[in-house]
Amino acid sequence: KPIENTSNVKLQKFYVQGIFFKLATDITNKDGTWKYGGSSRNDIYAAKVAGLELVGLQEVTGAHIYDIKFPLMCTIDYKGFRLIATSRIPITTDSLIYGSNDNSKTVYK
């Protein structure tokens, strides 16, 4: 069952047994265009972006900054669909160094 979407971005998100899943599909912008495909839907580009999210995490973890904790993450390709699976990590205002824990209402830098 999809979880409630609290952002303007229309992604299919699932939370199952401590793992957060996002289905990589193209999404429409407010102006009616597609985020990755422009005038037409392009799920292939959305899947590539999902793969680059994992590459980005690998680069940041490779920096060996020992005070920063990262979630476990993997991509799952199944029957033409790509999912990003991420472990849930406890985030509080005291533990957050950079980013947001409330859908970008507050951003810590």
GROMACS .gro file of N, CA, C and O in nm:
model
  436
    1LYS      N    1   0.084  -0.118   0.000
    1LYS     CA    2   0.000   0.000   0.000
    1LYS      C    3   0.090   0.125   0.000
    1LYS      O    4   0.179   0.136   0.083
    2PRO      N    5   0.066   0.220  -0.091
    2PRO     CA    6   0.148   0.341  -0.093
    2PRO      C    7   0.132   0.424   0.035
    2PRO      O    8   0.026   0.424   0.096
    3ILE      N    9   0.240   0.493   0.074
    3ILE     CA   10   0.230   0.581   0.190
    3ILE      C   11   0.179   0.716   0.144
    3ILE      O   12   0.184   0.750   0.027
    4GLU      N   13   0.129   0.795   0.240
    4GLU     CA   14   0.075   0.927   0.208
    4GLU      C   15   0.186   1.016   0.154
    4GLU      O   16   0.295   1.025   0.211
    5ASN      N   17   0.160   1.081   0.044
    5ASN     CA   18   0.258   1.169  -0.018
    5ASN      C   19   0.238   1.310   0.037
    5ASN      O   20   0.133   1.369   0.019
    6THR      N   21   0.340   1.364   0.103
    6THR     CA   22   0.328   1.496   0.163
    6THR      C   23   0.395   1.604   0.080
    6THR      O   24   0.396   1.720   0.117
    7SER      N   25   0.452   1.568  -0.035
    7SER     CA   26   0.520   1.667  -0.117
    7SER      C   27   0.439   1.695  -0.243
    7SER      O   28   0.341   1.629  -0.273
    8ASN      N   29   0.485   1.794  -0.319
    8ASN     CA   30   0.421   1.827  -0.446
    8ASN      C   31   0.458   1.726  -0.554
    8ASN      O   32   0.392   1.717  -0.656
    9VAL      N   33   0.566   1.653  -0.532
    9VAL     CA   34   0.612   1.555  -0.630
    9VAL      C   35   0.528   1.428  -0.617
    9VAL      O   36   0.509   1.376  -0.508
   10LYS      N   37   0.478   1.380  -0.729
   10LYS     CA   38   0.391   1.263  -0.726
   10LYS      C   39   0.473   1.137  -0.750
   10LYS      O   40   0.485   1.090  -0.862
   11LEU      N   41   0.532   1.084  -0.645
   11LEU     CA   42   0.607   0.960  -0.652
   11LEU      C   43   0.529   0.851  -0.582
   11LEU      O   44   0.455   0.878  -0.488
   12GLN      N   45   0.547   0.729  -0.628
   12GLN     CA   46   0.489   0.617  -0.555
   12GLN      C   47   0.591   0.574  -0.451
   12GLN      O   48   0.702   0.534  -0.484
   13LYS      N   49   0.553   0.587  -0.324
   13LYS     CA   50   0.642   0.555  -0.213
   13LYS      C   51   0.576   0.450  -0.126
   13LYS      O   52   0.454   0.453  -0.105
   14PHE      N   53   0.657   0.359  -0.076
   14PHE     CA   54   0.608   0.251   0.009
   14PHE      C   55   0.702   0.236   0.128
   14PHE      O   56   0.822   0.256   0.115
   15TYR      N   57   0.647   0.201   0.242
   15TYR     CA   58   0.727   0.173   0.362
   15TYR      C   59   0.687   0.036   0.412
   15TYR      O   60   0.573   0.015   0.454
   16VAL      N   61   0.780  -0.060   0.403
   16VAL     CA   62   0.751  -0.198   0.439
   16VAL      C   63   0.862  -0.251   0.528
   16VAL      O   64   0.979  -0.253   0.490
   17GLN      N   65   0.827  -0.294   0.648
   17GLN     CA   66   0.919  -0.357   0.743
   17GLN      C   67   1.051  -0.283   0.758
   17GLN      O   68   1.159  -0.340   0.751
   18GLY      N   69   1.043  -0.152   0.778
   18GLY     CA   70   1.163  -0.072   0.802
   18GLY      C   71   1.239  -0.031   0.677
   18GLY      O   72   1.346   0.026   0.688
   19ILE      N   73   1.186  -0.060   0.560
   19ILE     CA   74   1.252  -0.023   0.434
   19ILE      C   75   1.161   0.071   0.356
   19ILE      O   76   1.042   0.045   0.339
   20PHE      N   77   1.220   0.181   0.309
   20PHE     CA   78   1.148   0.281   0.232
   20PHE      C   79   1.174   0.254   0.084
   20PHE      O   80   1.289   0.249   0.040
   21PHE      N   81   1.069   0.234   0.006
   21PHE     CA   82   1.080   0.207  -0.138
   21PHE      C   83   1.023   0.324  -0.217
   21PHE      O   84   0.919   0.378  -0.181
   22LYS      N   85   1.093   0.363  -0.324
   22LYS     CA   86   1.041   0.462  -0.418
   22LYS      C   87   1.043   0.400  -0.557
   22LYS      O   88   1.145   0.345  -0.599
   23LEU      N   89   0.932   0.408  -0.627
   23LEU     CA   90   0.923   0.358  -0.763
   23LEU      C   91   0.969   0.467  -0.857
   23LEU      O   92   0.916   0.579  -0.854
   24ALA      N   93   1.068   0.438  -0.941
   24ALA     CA   94   1.124   0.538  -1.031
   24ALA      C   95   1.040   0.546  -1.158
   24ALA      O   96   1.054   0.465  -1.249
   25THR      N   97   0.953   0.645  -1.162
   25THR     CA   98   0.874   0.674  -1.282
   25THR      C   99   0.876   0.824  -1.306
   25THR      O  100   0.898   0.903  -1.214
   26ASP      N  101   0.856   0.863  -1.431
   26ASP     CA  102   0.852   1.005  -1.464
   26ASP      C  103   0.728   1.067  -1.400
   26ASP      O  104   0.624   1.001  -1.386
   27ILE      N  105   0.737   1.192  -1.362
   27ILE     CA  106   0.628   1.260  -1.294
   27ILE      C  107   0.598   1.392  -1.365
   27ILE      O  108   0.684   1.449  -1.432
   28THR      N  109   0.475   1.438  -1.351
   28THR     CA  110   0.437   1.563  -1.417
   28THR      C  111   0.473   1.682  -1.328
   28THR      O  112   0.463   1.676  -1.206
   29ASN      N  113   0.514   1.789  -1.395
   29ASN     CA  114   0.539   1.915  -1.326
   29ASN      C  115   0.408   1.992  -1.314
   29ASN      O  116   0.306   1.953  -1.372
   30LYS      N  117   0.411   2.101  -1.241
   30LYS     CA  118   0.291   2.183  -1.224
   30LYS      C  119   0.239   2.239  -1.357
   30LYS      O  120   0.121   2.261  -1.373
   31ASP      N  121   0.330   2.261  -1.453
   31ASP     CA  122   0.288   2.318  -1.582
   31ASP      C  123   0.242   2.212  -1.682
   31ASP      O  124   0.215   2.243  -1.797
   32GLY      N  125   0.234   2.086  -1.639
   32GLY     CA  126   0.185   1.980  -1.725
   32GLY      C  127   0.292   1.908  -1.805
   32GLY      O  128   0.263   1.808  -1.871
   33THR      N  129   0.417   1.955  -1.801
   33THR     CA  130   0.525   1.884  -1.869
   33THR      C  131   0.575   1.772  -1.779
   33THR      O  132   0.541   1.764  -1.661
   34TRP      N  133   0.655   1.685  -1.835
   34TRP     CA  134   0.712   1.574  -1.759
   34TRP      C  135   0.850   1.612  -1.708
   34TRP      O  136   0.926   1.680  -1.777
   35LYS      N  137   0.882   1.570  -1.587
   35LYS     CA  138   1.008   1.609  -1.523
   35LYS      C  139   1.129   1.563  -1.603
   35LYS      O  140   1.224   1.637  -1.621
   36TYR      N  141   1.129   1.439  -1.651
   36TYR     CA  142   1.244   1.385  -1.722
   36TYR      C  143   1.224   1.380  -1.873
   36TYR      O  144   1.319   1.388  -1.948
   37GLY      N  145   1.102   1.368  -1.918
   37GLY     CA  146   1.077   1.353  -2.061
   37GLY      C  147   1.036   1.480  -2.133
   37GLY      O  148   1.028   1.481  -2.255
   38GLY      N  149   1.006   1.586  -2.059
   38GLY     CA  150   0.965   1.710  -2.124
   38GLY      C  151   0.821   1.702  -2.172
   38GLY      O  152   0.727   1.708  -2.094
   39SER      N  153   0.804   1.684  -2.303
   39SER     CA  154   0.669   1.681  -2.360
   39SER      C  155   0.602   1.544  -2.351
   39SER      O  156   0.482   1.533  -2.371
   40SER      N  157   0.681   1.440  -2.324
   40SER     CA  158   0.623   1.306  -2.312
   40SER      C  159   0.689   1.231  -2.196
   40SER      O  160   0.802   1.260  -2.159
   41ARG      N  161   0.618   1.136  -2.141
   41ARG     CA  162   0.667   1.060  -2.027
   41ARG      C  163   0.789   0.977  -2.066
   41ARG      O  164   0.793   0.915  -2.171
   42ASN      N  165   0.891   0.975  -1.978
   42ASN     CA  166   1.012   0.898  -2.005
   42ASN      C  167   1.058   0.830  -1.876
   42ASN      O  168   1.137   0.885  -1.799
   43ASP      N  169   1.009   0.709  -1.854
   43ASP     CA  170   1.046   0.634  -1.733
   43ASP      C  171   1.190   0.584  -1.738
   43ASP      O  172   1.249   0.557  -1.634
   44ILE      N  173   1.248   0.575  -1.857
   44ILE     CA  174   1.388   0.531  -1.869
   44ILE      C  175   1.479   0.634  -1.804
   44ILE      O  176   1.571   0.599  -1.729
   45TYR      N  177   1.455   0.762  -1.829
   45TYR     CA  178   1.535   0.866  -1.765
   45TYR      C  179   1.514   0.867  -1.614
   45TYR      O  180   1.607   0.889  -1.537
   46ALA      N  181   1.391   0.843  -1.571
   46ALA     CA  182   1.362   0.838  -1.428
   46ALA      C  183   1.441   0.724  -1.363
   46ALA      O  184   1.493   0.739  -1.252
   47ALA      N  185   1.451   0.610  -1.430
   47ALA     CA  186   1.528   0.497  -1.378
   47ALA      C  187   1.677   0.531  -1.371
   47ALA      O  188   1.746   0.493  -1.277
   48LYS      N  189   1.726   0.605  -1.471
   48LYS     CA  190   1.867   0.646  -1.470
   48LYS      C  191   1.895   0.739  -1.353
   48LYS      O  192   1.997   0.729  -1.286
   49VAL      N  193   1.803   0.831  -1.328
   49VAL     CA  194   1.819   0.923  -1.215
   49VAL      C  195   1.820   0.845  -1.084
   49VAL      O  196   1.899   0.874  -0.994
   50ALA      N  197   1.737   0.743  -1.072
   50ALA     CA  198   1.735   0.660  -0.951
   50ALA      C  199   1.870   0.591  -0.932
   50ALA      O  200   1.921   0.582  -0.820
   51GLY      N  201   1.928   0.544  -1.041
   51GLY     CA  202   2.061   0.483  -1.032
   51GLY      C  203   2.167   0.584  -0.991
   51GLY      O  204   2.258   0.552  -0.914
   52LEU      N  205   2.153   0.708  -1.038
   52LEU     CA  206   2.249   0.812  -1.001
   52LEU      C  207   2.236   0.853  -0.854
   52LEU      O  208   2.332   0.899  -0.794
   53GLU      N  209   2.117   0.834  -0.797
   53GLU     CA  210   2.100   0.860  -0.654
   53GLU      C  211   2.189   0.765  -0.573
   53GLU      O  212   2.253   0.806  -0.476
   54LEU      N  213   2.198   0.641  -0.615
   54LEU     CA  214   2.286   0.545  -0.549
   54LEU      C  215   2.432   0.581  -0.570
   54LEU      O  216   2.513   0.575  -0.477
   55VAL      N  217   2.468   0.622  -0.692
   55VAL     CA  218   2.606   0.663  -0.720
   55VAL      C  219   2.645   0.782  -0.633
   55VAL      O  220   2.756   0.788  -0.578
   56GLY      N  221   2.552   0.877  -0.616
   56GLY     CA  222   2.579   0.993  -0.531
   56GLY      C  223   2.605   0.952  -0.387
   56GLY      O  224   2.696   1.004  -0.321
   57LEU      N  225   2.526   0.858  -0.337
   57LEU     CA  226   2.547   0.809  -0.200
   57LEU      C  227   2.683   0.741  -0.188
   57LEU      O  228   2.755   0.760  -0.089
   58GLN      N  229   2.722   0.665  -0.289
   58GLN     CA  230   2.853   0.598  -0.287
   58GLN      C  231   2.967   0.699  -0.283
   58GLN      O  232   3.066   0.681  -0.213
   59GLU      N  233   2.952   0.809  -0.358
   59GLU     CA  234   3.056   0.912  -0.359
   59GLU      C  235   3.068   0.980  -0.223
   59GLU      O  236   3.178   1.006  -0.175
   60VAL      N  237   2.956   1.011  -0.163
   60VAL     CA  238   2.959   1.079  -0.033
   60VAL      C  239   3.016   0.986   0.074
   60VAL      O  240   3.097   1.028   0.158
   61THR      N  241   2.978   0.859   0.073
   61THR     CA  242   3.033   0.767   0.172
   61THR      C  243   3.182   0.743   0.149
   61THR      O  244   3.256   0.718   0.243
   62GLY      N  245   3.225   0.754   0.024
   62GLY     CA  246   3.367   0.738  -0.008
   62GLY      C  247   3.454   0.852   0.042
   62GLY      O  248   3.576   0.842   0.042
   63ALA      N  249   3.391   0.961   0.085
   63ALA     CA  250   3.467   1.074   0.137
   63ALA      C  251   3.522   1.046   0.276
   63ALA      O  252   3.605   1.122   0.326
   64HIS      N  253   3.475   0.939   0.340
   64HIS     CA  254   3.524   0.895   0.472
   64HIS      C  255   3.510   1.003   0.579
   64HIS      O  256   3.602   1.030   0.655
   65ILE      N  257   3.393   1.063   0.583
   65ILE     CA  258   3.360   1.157   0.690
   65ILE      C  259   3.291   1.074   0.798
   65ILE      O  260   3.177   1.035   0.782
   66TYR      N  261   3.360   1.046   0.904
   66TYR     CA  262   3.316   0.947   1.000
   66TYR      C  263   3.204   0.994   1.093
   66TYR      O  264   3.141   0.915   1.158
   67ASP      N  265   3.179   1.124   1.099
   67ASP     CA  266   3.072   1.174   1.186
   67ASP      C  267   2.935   1.168   1.120
   67ASP      O  268   2.835   1.194   1.184
   68ILE      N  269   2.931   1.137   0.993
   68ILE     CA  270   2.804   1.136   0.920
   68ILE      C  271   2.759   0.991   0.899
   68ILE      O  272   2.836   0.905   0.858
   69LYS      N  273   2.633   0.966   0.929
   69LYS     CA  274   2.575   0.833   0.912
   69LYS      C  275   2.488   0.833   0.785
   69LYS      O  276   2.419   0.929   0.757
   70PHE      N  277   2.494   0.723   0.713
   70PHE     CA  278   2.420   0.709   0.589
   70PHE      C  279   2.329   0.587   0.593
   70PHE      O  280   2.362   0.489   0.659
   71PRO      N  281   2.219   0.590   0.520
   71PRO     CA  282   2.133   0.472   0.515
   71PRO      C  283   2.190   0.368   0.419
   71PRO      O  284   2.271   0.399   0.331
   72LEU      N  285   2.149   0.244   0.438
   72LEU     CA  286   2.177   0.142   0.338
   72LEU      C  287   2.084   0.169   0.220
   72LEU      O  288   1.968   0.206   0.239
   73MET      N  289   2.134   0.152   0.099
   73MET     CA  290   2.051   0.180  -0.018
   73MET      C  291   2.088   0.082  -0.130
   73MET      O  292   2.204   0.045  -0.145
   74CYS      N  293   1.987   0.044  -0.207
   74CYS     CA  294   2.012  -0.035  -0.327
   74CYS      C  295   1.903  -0.005  -0.428
   74CYS      O  296   1.798   0.048  -0.396
   75THR      N  297   1.932  -0.037  -0.553
   75THR     CA  298   1.830  -0.029  -0.657
   75THR      C  299   1.787  -0.170  -0.691
   75THR      O  300   1.867  -0.264  -0.690
   76ILE      N  301   1.660  -0.184  -0.721
   76ILE     CA  302   1.603  -0.314  -0.757
   76ILE      C  303   1.538  -0.299  -0.893
   76ILE      O  304   1.449  -0.215  -0.911
   77ASP      N  305   1.584  -0.376  -0.989
   77ASP     CA  306   1.525  -0.379  -1.123
   77ASP      C  307   1.444  -0.506  -1.136
   77ASP      O  308   1.498  -0.616  -1.120
   78TYR      N  309   1.314  -0.491  -1.166
   78TYR     CA  310   1.227  -0.608  -1.175
   78TYR      C  311   1.122  -0.584  -1.282
   78TYR      O  312   1.044  -0.489  -1.272
   79LYS      N  313   1.125  -0.669  -1.384
   79LYS     CA  314   1.026  -0.665  -1.492
   79LYS      C  315   1.009  -0.526  -1.552
   79LYS      O  316   0.898  -0.478  -1.576
   80GLY      N  317   1.121  -0.458  -1.576
   80GLY     CA  318   1.117  -0.328  -1.640
   80GLY      C  319   1.094  -0.210  -1.547
   80GLY      O  320   1.086  -0.096  -1.593
   81PHE      N  321   1.083  -0.234  -1.419
   81PHE     CA  322   1.063  -0.127  -1.322
   81PHE      C  323   1.186  -0.115  -1.234
   81PHE      O  324   1.257  -0.212  -1.211
   82ARG      N  325   1.212   0.005  -1.186
   82ARG     CA  326   1.323   0.025  -1.093
   82ARG      C  327   1.271   0.085  -0.964
   82ARG      O  328   1.196   0.181  -0.962
   83LEU      N  329   1.313   0.023  -0.854
   83LEU     CA  330   1.282   0.071  -0.720
   83LEU      C  331   1.411   0.112  -0.651
   83LEU      O  332   1.516   0.052  -0.673
   84ILE      N  333   1.401   0.214  -0.569
   84ILE     CA  334   1.510   0.248  -0.478
   84ILE      C  335   1.467   0.201  -0.340
   84ILE      O  336   1.358   0.236  -0.294
   85ALA      N  337   1.548   0.120  -0.277
   85ALA     CA  338   1.519   0.072  -0.142
   85ALA      C  339   1.620   0.134  -0.046
   85ALA      O  340   1.740   0.126  -0.069
   86THR      N  341   1.569   0.198   0.059
   86THR     CA  342   1.654   0.268   0.155
   86THR      C  343   1.613   0.229   0.295
   86THR      O  344   1.494   0.228   0.328
   87SER      N  345   1.712   0.199   0.379
   87SER     CA  346   1.680   0.171   0.519
   87SER      C  347   1.639   0.300   0.588
   87SER      O  348   1.680   0.409   0.550
   88ARG      N  349   1.559   0.286   0.689
   88ARG     CA  350   1.516   0.403   0.766
   88ARG      C  351   1.620   0.432   0.873
   88ARG      O  352   1.665   0.342   0.944
   89ILE      N  353   1.658   0.557   0.882
   89ILE     CA  354   1.751   0.597   0.987
   89ILE      C  355   1.680   0.700   1.076
   89ILE      O  356   1.600   0.779   1.027
   90PRO      N  357   1.707   0.697   1.204
   90PRO     CA  358   1.642   0.794   1.292
   90PRO      C  359   1.700   0.933   1.271
   90PRO      O  360   1.820   0.954   1.282
   91ILE      N  361   1.614   1.027   1.236
   91ILE     CA  362   1.657   1.165   1.213
   91ILE      C  363   1.584   1.254   1.312
   91ILE      O  364   1.462   1.250   1.322
   92THR      N  365   1.661   1.334   1.382
   92THR     CA  366   1.605   1.434   1.472
   92THR      C  367   1.672   1.567   1.440
   92THR      O  368   1.770   1.573   1.365
   93THR      N  369   1.621   1.673   1.497
   93THR     CA  370   1.685   1.803   1.475
   93THR      C  371   1.825   1.807   1.535
   93THR      O  372   1.911   1.882   1.489
   94ASP      N  373   1.852   1.723   1.634
   94ASP     CA  374   1.987   1.718   1.693
   94ASP      C  375   2.084   1.637   1.608
   94ASP      O  376   2.204   1.663   1.609
   95SER      N  377   2.035   1.539   1.533
   95SER     CA  378   2.124   1.453   1.455
   95SER      C  379   2.140   1.499   1.311
   95SER      O  380   2.233   1.459   1.243
   96LEU      N  381   2.053   1.586   1.263
   96LEU     CA  382   2.056   1.628   1.123
   96LEU      C  383   2.161   1.737   1.103
   96LEU      O  384   2.155   1.842   1.166
   97ILE      N  385   2.259   1.709   1.018
   97ILE     CA  386   2.365   1.805   0.989
   97ILE      C  387   2.330   1.887   0.865
   97ILE      O  388   2.348   2.007   0.861
   98TYR      N  389   2.281   1.820   0.762
   98TYR     CA  390   2.247   1.887   0.637
   98TYR      C  391   2.125   1.818   0.578
   98TYR      O  392   2.120   1.696   0.573
   99GLY      N  393   2.025   1.893   0.539
   99GLY     CA  394   1.906   1.835   0.478
   99GLY      C  395   1.781   1.874   0.553
   99GLY      O  396   1.776   1.976   0.620
  100SER      N  397   1.679   1.790   0.542
  100SER     CA  398   1.551   1.821   0.601
  100SER      C  399   1.486   1.694   0.653
  100SER      O  400   1.498   1.588   0.593
  101ASN      N  401   1.413   1.706   0.763
  101ASN     CA  402   1.336   1.593   0.815
  101ASN      C  403   1.187   1.623   0.815
  101ASN      O  404   1.109   1.550   0.872
  102ASP      N  405   1.147   1.734   0.749
  102ASP     CA  406   1.006   1.772   0.745
  102ASP      C  407   0.963   1.817   0.605
  102ASP      O  408   0.890   1.915   0.590
  103ASN      N  409   1.011   1.745   0.503
  103ASN     CA  410   0.973   1.772   0.364
  103ASN      C  411   1.014   1.912   0.320
  103ASN      O  412   0.939   1.983   0.255
  104SER      N  413   1.134   1.953   0.356
  104SER     CA  414   1.196   2.079   0.315
  104SER      C  415   1.132   2.204   0.371
  104SER      O  416   1.156   2.313   0.323
  105LYS      N  417   1.046   2.191   0.472
  105LYS     CA  418   0.995   2.311   0.539
  105LYS      C  419   1.107   2.379   0.615
  105LYS      O  420   1.116   2.500   0.622
  106THR      N  421   1.197   2.298   0.673
  106THR     CA  422   1.316   2.347   0.741
  106THR      C  423   1.435   2.275   0.679
  106THR      O  424   1.435   2.152   0.672
  107VAL      N  425   1.535   2.351   0.633
  107VAL     CA  426   1.654   2.291   0.573
  107VAL      C  427   1.774   2.330   0.658
  107VAL      O  428   1.799   2.448   0.683
  108TYR      N  429   1.846   2.228   0.704
  108TYR     CA  430   1.965   2.249   0.785
  108TYR      C  431   2.087   2.251   0.695
  108TYR      O  432   2.102   2.165   0.608
  109LYS      N  433   2.174   2.349   0.715
  109LYS     CA  434   2.296   2.359   0.633
  109LYS      C  435   2.418   2.371   0.720
  109LYS      O  436   2.416   2.422   0.826
   0.00000   0.00000   0.00000
